Short mmCIF file of C-alpha atoms in Angstrom, two decimals:
data_model
loop_
_atom_site.label_atom_id
_atom_site.label_comp_id
_atom_site.label_asym_id
_atom_site.label_seq_id
_atom_site.Cartn_x
_atom_site.Cartn_y
_atom_site.Cartn_z
CA UNK L 423 90.28 98.94 51.12
CA UNK L 424 91.08 101.46 48.41
CA UNK L 425 87.53 102.45 47.52
CA UNK L 426 87.41 104.79 50.50
CA UNK L 427 90.47 106.84 49.54
CA UNK L 428 91.09 108.80 46.35
CA UNK L 429 94.38 108.85 44.43
CA UNK L 430 95.74 111.63 46.67
CA UNK L 431 94.89 109.67 49.83
CA UNK L 432 91.91 111.87 50.77
CA UNK L 433 88.84 110.34 52.38
CA UNK L 434 86.13 109.74 49.73
CA UNK L 435 83.97 107.36 51.76
CA UNK L 436 84.36 106.03 55.28
CA UNK L 437 83.67 102.30 55.26
CA UNK L 438 86.16 100.84 57.72
CA UNK L 439 89.03 101.91 59.93
CA UNK L 440 91.09 99.02 58.60
CA UNK L 441 94.09 100.21 56.64
CA UNK L 442 93.54 103.92 57.22
CA UNK L 443 96.93 105.62 57.48
CA UNK L 444 97.87 107.05 60.85
CA UNK L 445 98.14 110.56 59.45
CA UNK L 446 94.55 110.42 58.19
CA UNK L 447 93.22 108.95 61.46
CA UNK L 448 94.97 111.74 63.36
CA UNK L 449 93.58 114.31 60.98
CA UNK L 450 90.02 113.09 61.58
CA UNK L 451 90.49 113.33 65.36
CA UNK L 452 92.10 116.79 65.11
CA UNK L 453 89.28 118.06 62.92
CA UNK L 454 86.76 116.62 65.38
CA UNK L 455 88.57 118.48 68.17
CA UNK L 456 88.04 121.68 66.27
CA UNK L 457 84.36 120.91 65.75
CA UNK L 458 83.84 120.23 69.44
CA UNK L 459 84.42 123.99 69.92
CA UNK L 460 81.41 124.70 67.72
CA UNK L 461 79.11 123.31 70.38
CA UNK L 462 80.25 125.98 72.85
CA UNK L 463 79.15 128.94 70.69
CA UNK L 464 75.89 130.82 70.97
CA UNK L 465 75.11 129.63 67.42
CA UNK L 466 75.86 125.91 67.51
CA UNK L 467 76.20 125.60 63.76
CA UNK L 468 78.66 126.25 61.00
CA UNK L 469 77.66 126.87 57.37
CA UNK L 470 80.14 124.35 55.92
CA UNK L 471 77.66 121.99 54.24
CA UNK L 472 74.91 124.48 53.48
CA UNK L 473 72.94 123.36 50.48
CA UNK L 474 74.17 119.76 50.66
CA UNK L 475 71.81 116.86 51.33
CA UNK L 476 72.64 113.86 53.49
CA UNK L 477 70.42 110.81 53.64
CA UNK L 478 70.48 108.55 56.69
CA UNK L 479 69.70 105.16 55.22
CA UNK L 480 69.02 102.81 58.11
CA UNK L 481 68.17 99.21 57.31
CA UNK L 482 68.62 98.33 60.98
CA UNK L 483 67.13 100.15 63.95
CA UNK L 484 69.35 102.58 65.83
CA UNK L 485 68.59 105.54 68.03
CA UNK L 486 71.89 106.91 69.22
CA UNK L 487 73.92 106.52 66.05
CA UNK L 488 71.19 107.90 63.81
CA UNK L 489 70.44 110.81 66.12
CA UNK L 490 74.07 111.85 66.42
CA UNK L 491 74.57 111.57 62.65
CA UNK L 492 71.48 113.72 62.20
CA UNK L 493 72.65 116.33 64.72
CA UNK L 494 76.13 116.35 63.18
CA UNK L 495 74.68 117.02 59.72
CA UNK L 496 72.43 119.75 61.07
CA UNK L 497 75.29 121.44 62.88
CA UNK L 498 77.10 121.53 59.55
CA UNK L 499 73.98 123.17 58.04
CA UNK L 500 73.28 120.25 55.69
CA UNK L 501 69.75 119.10 54.93
CA UNK L 502 69.10 115.66 56.39
CA UNK L 503 66.59 113.04 55.48
CA UNK L 504 66.02 109.92 57.59
CA UNK L 505 64.88 106.83 55.80
CA UNK L 506 63.92 103.84 57.87
CA UNK L 507 64.16 101.14 55.26
CA UNK L 508 62.99 98.23 57.37
CA UNK L 509 59.48 99.60 57.00
CA UNK L 510 59.95 101.04 53.53
CA UNK L 511 60.32 100.03 49.93
CA UNK L 512 62.55 96.96 50.16
CA UNK L 513 59.50 95.34 51.66
CA UNK L 514 57.72 96.23 48.39
CA UNK L 515 60.39 94.36 46.48
CA UNK L 516 62.44 97.33 45.34
CA UNK L 517 66.07 96.34 45.00
CA UNK L 518 68.82 98.17 46.84
CA UNK L 519 70.25 99.55 43.59
CA UNK L 520 66.85 100.81 42.45
CA UNK L 521 66.46 102.59 45.72
CA UNK L 522 69.95 104.07 45.41
CA UNK L 523 69.28 105.40 41.90
CA UNK L 524 66.01 106.95 43.01
CA UNK L 525 67.59 108.68 45.98
CA UNK L 526 70.48 109.91 43.81
CA UNK L 527 67.92 111.30 41.37
CA UNK L 528 66.81 113.50 44.26
CA UNK L 529 70.30 115.08 44.14
CA UNK L 530 71.65 113.90 47.46
CA UNK L 531 75.35 114.25 48.28
CA UNK L 532 75.94 111.53 50.87
CA UNK L 533 74.48 108.38 52.32
CA UNK L 534 74.96 107.32 55.92
CA UNK L 535 74.27 103.59 55.82
CA UNK L 536 73.47 101.06 58.50
CA UNK L 537 72.74 97.52 57.37
CA UNK L 538 72.61 94.06 58.92
CA UNK L 539 74.80 92.61 56.14
CA UNK L 540 78.59 92.89 56.24
CA UNK L 541 79.81 94.76 53.17
CA UNK L 542 76.55 96.63 52.49
CA UNK L 543 78.13 100.07 52.82
CA UNK L 544 80.97 99.14 50.50
CA UNK L 545 78.49 97.77 47.96
CA UNK L 546 76.65 101.09 47.99
CA UNK L 547 79.91 103.04 47.75
CA UNK L 548 80.97 101.02 44.70
CA UNK L 549 77.67 101.67 42.97
CA UNK L 550 77.06 105.25 44.04
CA UNK L 551 77.23 108.02 41.47
CA UNK L 552 80.55 109.91 41.27
CA UNK L 553 80.68 112.62 43.90
CA UNK L 554 78.24 110.86 46.22
CA UNK L 555 79.91 109.89 49.50
CA UNK L 556 79.06 106.92 51.71
CA UNK L 557 79.64 106.70 55.45
CA UNK L 558 79.27 103.33 57.11
CA UNK L 559 77.17 103.55 60.27
CA UNK L 560 77.55 99.82 60.98
CA UNK L 561 77.41 96.85 58.61
CA UNK L 562 76.74 93.37 59.98
CA UNK L 563 79.67 92.05 61.96
CA UNK L 564 82.12 93.90 59.77
CA UNK L 565 82.72 97.51 60.84
CA UNK L 566 81.41 100.56 62.66
CA UNK L 567 84.13 103.09 61.90
CA UNK L 568 82.62 106.27 63.36
CA UNK L 569 82.03 104.51 66.69
CA UNK L 570 85.67 103.42 66.76
CA UNK L 571 86.85 106.93 65.87
CA UNK L 572 84.74 108.56 68.56
CA UNK L 573 86.12 106.05 71.04
CA UNK L 574 89.68 106.87 69.98
CA UNK L 575 88.83 110.57 70.22
CA UNK L 576 87.44 110.09 73.73
CA UNK L 577 90.50 108.14 74.85
CA UNK L 578 92.85 110.76 73.43
CA UNK L 579 90.82 113.53 75.03
CA UNK L 580 90.73 111.86 78.46
CA UNK L 581 94.18 110.25 78.57
CA UNK L 582 96.36 112.10 76.05
CA UNK L 583 98.68 110.24 73.68
CA UNK L 584 97.72 106.65 72.91
CA UNK L 585 101.22 105.18 72.75
CA UNK L 586 101.71 104.47 76.48
CA UNK L 587 98.16 103.18 77.07
CA UNK L 588 96.90 99.68 77.76
CA UNK L 589 93.37 99.32 76.44
CA UNK L 590 91.18 96.33 77.32
CA UNK L 591 88.14 95.48 75.22
CA UNK L 592 85.72 93.16 77.03
CA UNK L 593 82.80 91.06 75.86
CA UNK L 594 81.46 89.53 72.69
CA UNK L 595 84.46 90.29 70.47
CA UNK L 596 83.41 87.64 67.96
CA UNK L 597 80.19 89.31 66.84
CA UNK L 598 81.23 92.89 67.43
CA UNK L 599 81.76 95.25 64.51
CA UNK L 600 82.58 97.87 67.12
CA UNK L 601 85.48 95.81 68.52
CA UNK L 602 86.88 95.07 65.07
CA UNK L 603 86.83 98.74 64.09
CA UNK L 604 88.28 99.79 67.43
CA UNK L 605 91.18 97.39 67.10
CA UNK L 606 92.03 98.68 63.61
CA UNK L 607 91.68 102.33 64.62
CA UNK L 608 93.65 101.99 67.87
CA UNK L 609 96.37 99.97 66.13
CA UNK L 610 96.52 102.55 63.36
CA UNK L 611 96.89 105.33 65.92
CA UNK L 612 99.74 103.52 67.66
CA UNK L 613 98.05 102.49 70.92
CA UNK L 614 100.48 100.77 73.29
CA UNK L 615 98.77 97.50 74.14
CA UNK L 616 95.36 96.23 73.12
CA UNK L 617 93.80 93.37 75.05
CA UNK L 618 90.68 91.42 74.15
CA UNK L 619 88.90 89.78 77.07
CA UNK L 620 86.23 87.24 76.15
CA UNK L 621 85.06 83.69 76.80
CA UNK L 622 86.69 81.25 74.40
CA UNK L 623 83.43 80.83 72.46
CA UNK L 624 83.36 84.57 71.71
CA UNK L 625 87.01 85.00 70.71
CA UNK L 626 87.45 85.41 66.96
CA UNK L 627 90.11 83.24 65.41
CA UNK L 628 93.31 84.94 64.27
CA UNK L 629 92.75 88.12 66.25
CA UNK L 630 96.28 87.89 67.70
CA UNK L 631 97.57 88.62 64.22
CA UNK L 632 96.18 92.13 64.60
CA UNK L 633 98.52 92.60 67.55
CA UNK L 634 95.90 91.94 70.21
CA UNK L 635 96.57 89.99 73.42
CA UNK L 636 93.79 87.57 74.25
CA UNK L 637 92.53 86.88 77.77
CA UNK L 638 89.87 84.49 78.92
CA UNK L 639 90.25 85.50 82.55
CA UNK L 640 88.90 89.00 83.09
CA UNK L 641 90.84 89.78 86.26
CA UNK L 642 94.13 89.02 84.51
CA UNK L 643 93.13 91.06 81.46
CA UNK L 644 92.19 94.13 83.50
CA UNK L 645 95.47 94.23 85.42
CA UNK L 646 96.89 97.75 85.05
CA UNK L 647 94.64 98.73 82.15
CA UNK L 648 94.25 102.48 81.47
CA UNK L 649 91.06 102.13 79.46
CA UNK L 650 88.31 99.50 79.76
CA UNK L 651 85.92 99.28 76.84
CA UNK L 652 82.87 97.14 77.59
CA UNK L 653 81.01 95.81 74.55
CA UNK L 654 77.27 95.48 74.37
CA UNK L 655 76.12 91.90 74.71
CA UNK L 656 73.71 91.17 71.88
CA UNK L 657 70.97 89.33 73.73
CA UNK L 658 69.81 87.58 70.58
CA UNK L 659 73.19 85.84 70.36
CA UNK L 660 72.70 84.26 73.75
CA UNK L 661 70.08 81.98 72.35
CA UNK L 662 72.71 80.48 70.07
CA UNK L 663 74.14 78.58 73.07
CA UNK L 664 77.36 80.57 72.99
CA UNK L 665 76.73 81.55 76.59
CA UNK L 666 74.71 79.86 79.28
CA UNK L 667 72.96 82.90 80.76
CA UNK L 668 73.19 86.62 81.36
CA UNK L 669 73.72 85.95 85.04
CA UNK L 670 76.73 83.77 84.38
CA UNK L 671 78.12 86.25 81.87
CA UNK L 672 77.92 89.02 84.45
CA UNK L 673 79.58 86.90 87.11
CA UNK L 674 82.54 86.19 84.82
CA UNK L 675 82.74 89.28 82.56
CA UNK L 676 80.60 91.98 84.15
CA UNK L 677 82.51 95.07 85.24
CA UNK L 678 82.02 95.64 88.97
CA UNK L 679 83.65 98.16 91.29
CA UNK L 680 85.68 95.32 92.77
CA UNK L 681 87.05 94.25 89.37
CA UNK L 682 87.77 97.86 88.47
CA UNK L 683 90.29 97.95 91.33
CA UNK L 684 92.62 95.81 89.22
CA UNK L 685 92.95 98.55 86.61
CA UNK L 686 95.10 101.66 86.75
CA UNK L 687 93.71 104.01 89.46
CA UNK L 688 92.83 106.61 86.82
CA UNK L 689 91.40 104.13 84.32
CA UNK L 690 88.34 105.20 82.35
CA UNK L 691 85.34 103.00 81.53
CA UNK L 692 83.69 103.12 78.11
CA UNK L 693 80.70 101.48 76.44
CA UNK L 694 79.23 102.10 72.98
CA UNK L 695 75.71 102.02 74.43
CA UNK L 696 73.02 101.23 75.10
CA UNK L 697 74.20 99.58 78.34
CA UNK L 698 72.56 96.39 79.56
CA UNK L 699 72.77 97.24 83.23
CA UNK L 700 73.62 94.23 85.33
CA UNK L 701 74.81 92.28 82.26
CA UNK L 702 77.96 94.07 81.07
CA UNK L 703 78.23 96.74 83.73
CA UNK L 704 77.31 97.13 87.35
CA UNK L 705 75.09 100.26 87.40
CA UNK L 706 77.42 101.77 90.01
CA UNK L 707 80.27 101.56 87.51
CA UNK L 708 78.15 102.75 84.57
CA UNK L 709 77.15 105.87 86.53
CA UNK L 710 80.40 106.14 88.50
CA UNK L 711 83.19 108.70 88.31
CA UNK L 712 85.35 106.62 85.93
CA UNK L 713 82.60 106.27 83.35
CA UNK L 714 82.95 108.42 80.21
CA UNK L 715 79.97 106.81 78.48
CA UNK L 716 78.05 110.06 78.09
CA UNK L 717 81.16 111.94 76.92
CA UNK L 718 81.38 109.30 74.17
CA UNK L 719 77.90 110.29 73.01
CA UNK L 720 78.80 113.99 72.96
CA UNK L 721 82.10 113.33 71.17
CA UNK L 722 80.22 111.26 68.60
CA UNK L 723 78.68 114.41 67.19
CA UNK L 724 82.02 116.19 66.65
CA UNK L 725 83.63 113.07 65.15
CA UNK L 726 80.72 112.58 62.74
CA UNK L 727 80.91 116.25 61.78
CA UNK L 728 84.60 115.77 60.98
CA UNK L 729 83.97 112.68 58.87
CA UNK L 730 81.12 114.23 56.92
CA UNK L 731 82.99 117.46 56.27
CA UNK L 732 85.96 115.46 55.01
CA UNK L 733 84.09 113.08 52.68
CA UNK L 734 82.01 115.97 51.31
CA UNK L 735 84.90 118.40 50.86
CA UNK L 736 86.19 118.92 47.34
CA UNK L 737 89.71 117.65 46.81
CA UNK L 738 90.96 120.58 44.72
CA UNK L 739 93.49 120.14 41.93
CA UNK L 740 96.54 120.17 44.14
CA UNK L 741 96.70 120.88 47.82
CA UNK L 742 97.86 124.48 48.23
CA UNK L 743 100.92 124.99 50.42
CA UNK L 744 99.02 127.44 52.56
CA UNK L 745 95.40 128.45 52.56
CA UNK L 746 96.30 132.07 53.33
CA UNK L 747 97.98 132.42 49.99
CA UNK L 748 94.96 131.24 48.09
CA UNK L 749 92.48 133.58 49.61
CA UNK L 750 94.34 135.75 52.09
CA UNK V 995 112.90 131.92 42.58
CA UNK V 996 113.98 135.03 44.47
CA UNK V 997 113.09 135.87 48.03
CA UNK V 998 113.26 139.02 50.07
CA UNK V 999 112.18 139.77 53.58
CA UNK V 1000 110.07 142.65 54.86
CA UNK V 1001 110.71 144.13 58.28
CA UNK V 1002 107.73 143.33 60.54
CA UNK V 1003 108.07 145.55 63.67
CA UNK V 1004 107.56 148.89 61.82
CA UNK V 1005 104.37 147.46 60.27
CA UNK V 1006 103.09 146.49 63.72
CA UNK V 1007 103.92 149.98 65.07
CA UNK V 1008 101.99 151.55 62.24
CA UNK V 1009 99.03 149.25 62.92
CA UNK V 1010 99.09 150.01 66.67
CA UNK V 1011 99.20 153.77 66.01
CA UNK V 1012 96.37 153.52 63.49
CA UNK V 1013 94.24 151.46 65.86
CA UNK V 1014 94.85 153.85 68.76
CA UNK V 1015 93.69 156.77 66.61
CA UNK V 1016 90.69 154.85 65.35
CA UNK V 1017 89.63 153.74 68.84
CA UNK V 1018 89.94 157.27 70.25
CA UNK V 1019 87.81 158.59 67.42
CA UNK V 1020 85.14 155.99 68.09
CA UNK V 1021 85.21 156.06 71.88
CA UNK V 1022 83.69 152.58 72.10
CA UNK V 1023 85.22 151.35 75.35
CA UNK V 1024 88.11 148.91 75.69
CA UNK V 1025 88.43 146.75 72.56
CA UNK V 1026 88.91 143.00 72.37
CA UNK V 1027 91.34 141.40 69.95
CA UNK V 1028 90.53 138.36 67.86
CA UNK V 1029 93.08 136.79 65.52
CA UNK V 1030 92.38 134.59 62.51
CA UNK V 1031 94.37 131.33 62.61
CA UNK V 1032 97.30 131.13 62.19
CA UNK V 1033 99.11 134.27 61.07
CA UNK V 1034 96.34 136.55 62.33
CA UNK V 1035 96.73 135.13 65.83
CA UNK V 1036 100.42 136.06 65.84
CA UNK V 1037 99.54 139.57 64.68
CA UNK V 1038 96.84 139.84 67.35
CA UNK V 1039 99.33 138.75 70.02
CA UNK V 1040 101.83 141.38 68.90
CA UNK V 1041 99.15 144.09 68.89
CA UNK V 1042 97.79 142.91 72.24
CA UNK V 1043 101.10 143.84 73.84
CA UNK V 1044 101.43 147.14 71.98
CA UNK V 1045 97.87 148.28 72.74
CA UNK V 1046 98.12 147.01 76.32
CA UNK V 1047 94.67 145.46 75.81
CA UNK V 1048 93.32 143.75 78.90
CA UNK V 1049 90.93 140.89 78.13
CA UNK V 1050 92.26 137.56 76.87
CA UNK V 1051 92.86 137.14 73.17
CA UNK V 1052 90.30 135.42 70.96
CA UNK V 1053 91.20 133.12 68.10
CA UNK V 1054 89.08 132.17 65.11
CA UNK V 1055 89.36 129.14 62.86
CA UNK V 1056 87.52 130.05 59.68
CA UNK V 1057 87.90 126.72 57.84
CA UNK V 1058 84.26 125.85 58.55
CA UNK V 1059 83.08 129.17 57.10
CA UNK V 1060 85.04 129.21 53.86
CA UNK V 1061 83.26 129.31 50.51
CA UNK V 1062 85.63 126.89 48.79
CA UNK V 1063 84.93 123.74 50.82
CA UNK V 1064 82.97 122.15 47.97
CA UNK V 1065 85.95 122.56 45.63
CA UNK V 1066 89.01 122.49 47.88
CA UNK V 1067 87.90 120.58 50.99
CA UNK V 1068 89.21 121.13 54.47
CA UNK V 1069 92.83 122.08 54.91
CA UNK V 1070 95.02 119.57 56.75
CA UNK V 1071 95.48 121.38 60.04
CA UNK V 1072 92.23 122.75 61.37
CA UNK V 1073 92.58 124.57 64.68
CA UNK V 1074 90.04 125.50 67.30
CA UNK V 1075 88.23 128.79 67.69
CA UNK V 1076 88.44 130.19 71.19
CA UNK V 1077 86.46 133.26 72.11
CA UNK V 1078 86.54 133.13 75.92
CA UNK V 1079 84.46 136.28 76.46
CA UNK V 1080 81.20 137.75 75.27
CA UNK V 1081 81.44 139.79 72.09
CA UNK V 1082 77.99 141.34 72.54
CA UNK V 1083 78.25 145.12 72.55
CA UNK V 1084 82.07 145.15 72.38
CA UNK V 1085 84.41 146.67 69.85
CA UNK V 1086 86.27 143.78 68.24
CA UNK V 1087 89.57 144.22 66.45
CA UNK V 1088 89.74 141.40 63.94
CA UNK V 1089 93.37 140.71 63.02
CA UNK V 1090 94.82 138.89 60.07
CA UNK V 1091 98.23 138.76 58.50
CA UNK V 1092 97.37 139.39 54.86
CA UNK V 1093 94.19 140.51 53.16
CA UNK V 1094 94.10 139.50 49.52
CA UNK V 1095 90.82 138.41 47.96
CA UNK V 1096 88.84 139.30 51.09
CA UNK V 1097 87.29 135.83 51.32
CA UNK V 1098 89.01 134.93 54.59
CA UNK V 1099 87.81 138.21 56.14
CA UNK V 1100 84.27 137.43 54.96
CA UNK V 1101 84.46 133.96 56.55
CA UNK V 1102 85.94 135.45 59.75
CA UNK V 1103 83.10 137.97 60.07
CA UNK V 1104 80.54 135.19 59.76
CA UNK V 1105 82.43 133.07 62.29
CA UNK V 1106 82.63 136.00 64.71
CA UNK V 1107 78.90 136.72 64.53
CA UNK V 1108 78.13 133.17 65.62
CA UNK V 1109 79.47 134.24 69.03
CA UNK V 1110 77.18 137.23 69.35
CA UNK V 1111 76.64 140.80 68.15
CA UNK V 1112 79.64 143.08 68.52
CA UNK V 1113 79.05 146.85 68.71
CA UNK V 1114 81.67 147.32 66.00
CA UNK V 1115 84.33 145.34 64.19
CA UNK V 1116 87.60 146.83 62.97
CA UNK V 1117 89.68 144.90 60.48
CA UNK V 1118 93.43 145.20 61.06
CA UNK V 1119 95.92 143.52 58.74
CA UNK V 1120 99.68 143.47 58.50
CA UNK V 1121 99.67 143.70 54.71
CA UNK V 1122 96.95 144.70 52.29
CA UNK V 1123 97.78 143.16 48.96
CA UNK V 1124 95.44 144.09 46.15
CA UNK V 1125 93.23 141.85 43.99
CA UNK V 1126 90.15 141.98 46.20
CA UNK V 1127 87.21 139.86 45.07
CA UNK V 1128 84.79 141.17 47.70
CA UNK V 1129 83.90 144.69 48.89
CA UNK V 1130 85.83 144.35 52.18
CA UNK V 1131 88.60 146.83 53.12
CA UNK V 1132 90.80 146.90 56.21
CA UNK V 1133 90.42 149.79 58.66
CA UNK V 1134 94.11 149.64 59.52
CA UNK V 1135 97.03 148.09 57.68
CA UNK V 1136 100.77 147.99 58.22
CA UNK V 1137 101.62 148.19 54.54
CA UNK V 1138 99.82 148.22 51.19
CA UNK V 1139 101.52 146.28 48.41
CA UNK V 1140 100.62 145.84 44.78
CA UNK V 1141 101.87 142.39 43.90
CA UNK V 1142 101.76 140.23 40.82
CA UNK V 1143 100.01 136.87 40.98
CA UNK V 1144 103.36 135.02 40.84
CA UNK V 1145 104.57 136.77 44.01
CA UNK V 1146 103.93 134.90 47.24
CA UNK V 1147 103.74 136.73 50.52
CA UNK V 1148 103.94 134.65 53.69
CA UNK V 1149 104.16 135.37 57.40
CA UNK V 1150 106.32 132.98 59.45
CA UNK V 1151 106.15 132.87 63.24
CA UNK V 1152 105.35 133.06 66.00
CA UNK V 1153 108.77 134.16 67.21
CA UNK V 1154 110.33 135.95 65.48
CA UNK V 1155 107.71 137.11 63.00
CA UNK V 1156 109.17 137.09 59.49
CA UNK V 1157 107.42 138.26 56.37
CA UNK V 1158 108.81 136.86 53.13
CA UNK V 1159 108.07 137.78 49.55
CA UNK V 1160 108.88 135.06 47.08
CA UNK V 1161 108.85 135.50 43.39
CA UNK V 1162 108.58 132.54 41.07
CA UNK V 1163 110.57 132.98 37.85
CA UNK V 1164 108.20 134.11 35.11
#
């Protein structure tokens, strides 16, 4: 998708991890690594986005994602406004574009968008005023790029280079924007082997073409894995007869200590949260020594700081060979 | 394009001598060295040995404190600041390779103060080239050069440290 990159290949918006060049993905993770040092200072802020305004535009409820976006913006010294649209003006019949124009008239610099419809963030990016950046915080079943990037960051931080790793993604792959974005990001970063473990009814068609190995049997899929990413089971989907019951799902696809023994002895366990305990994960695994679920939350702040500082950074006329020469 | 090289060790000796004098005059206890990524870190390392300073070396990434983010964005390789000691009440020697406009030094001072309140900060640079845009002057420098805008001065390192002066044809 070209709308998210400018002519020089710099990040203008972040809408999806699909098609992002490896060099840019690596740059986002490296920048995030640098931001994670900010949290260790006595002043946990940098003045990078002072005077800029970021609007969190959430058409779908979210606690963790919105909070970490908000904290990330504040640690960059930006002003942040949270708009919960479900209870706001679209219910008064205001169209999305009207709302966008009104918010732009308030001189904002970026929108962080979550929406139940696939493609909503791209729609906003295409219609936003020049210079206004859009970051997708989850759109329908399509993409959740910052979640995928923070997962990649966490994997790289815990396990080092991605090339030798076997990464298993388990659960409702079909409906998961997180899984889709993870697969694109991990592929783009050169991860060794990506496995998708799901019941046949929740396996998206054509996913093998992305270089993913499909497993219906969880034990086989976990064999020797270095990283296990459990997806959140959307309870509302259960009613659609795709799965008989939560109990049966757990017995076939829940991650227990016993199943974890099939993985590499140093394997880590991840989950985008919030965890349905006893549905995707045995609580002993969720709270166990292999779990990096809370590290994912912490890393989410640094990764979102990196993304926002990149989409809101000017692109200059031409990249200088060395910053020292420009300002010394 | 012509290029010549400047000899680095004499500049470092001059900086170390200047700093020793300055520290004796101030009597502020053992100093700590902090280098600005990337060239300033190399300079700080070289001075660390010459001054026989004890505590570990601090490094500062000033990309998040620059005033040109809205126009130029973030540079490609952003490194991590590491200040593994308290700066409160200490004398900090802030090292950089080249001071030019003074904007990097301004950003570095702001970055440093997010770690605490030093008793004093000394600015030590390998080369002071003119054309300052801010009222910031180094306390110690290895060499002062008046250069034209088309001349490019660059420190290469970390080992060996090489300082090159390139001149684009007018």
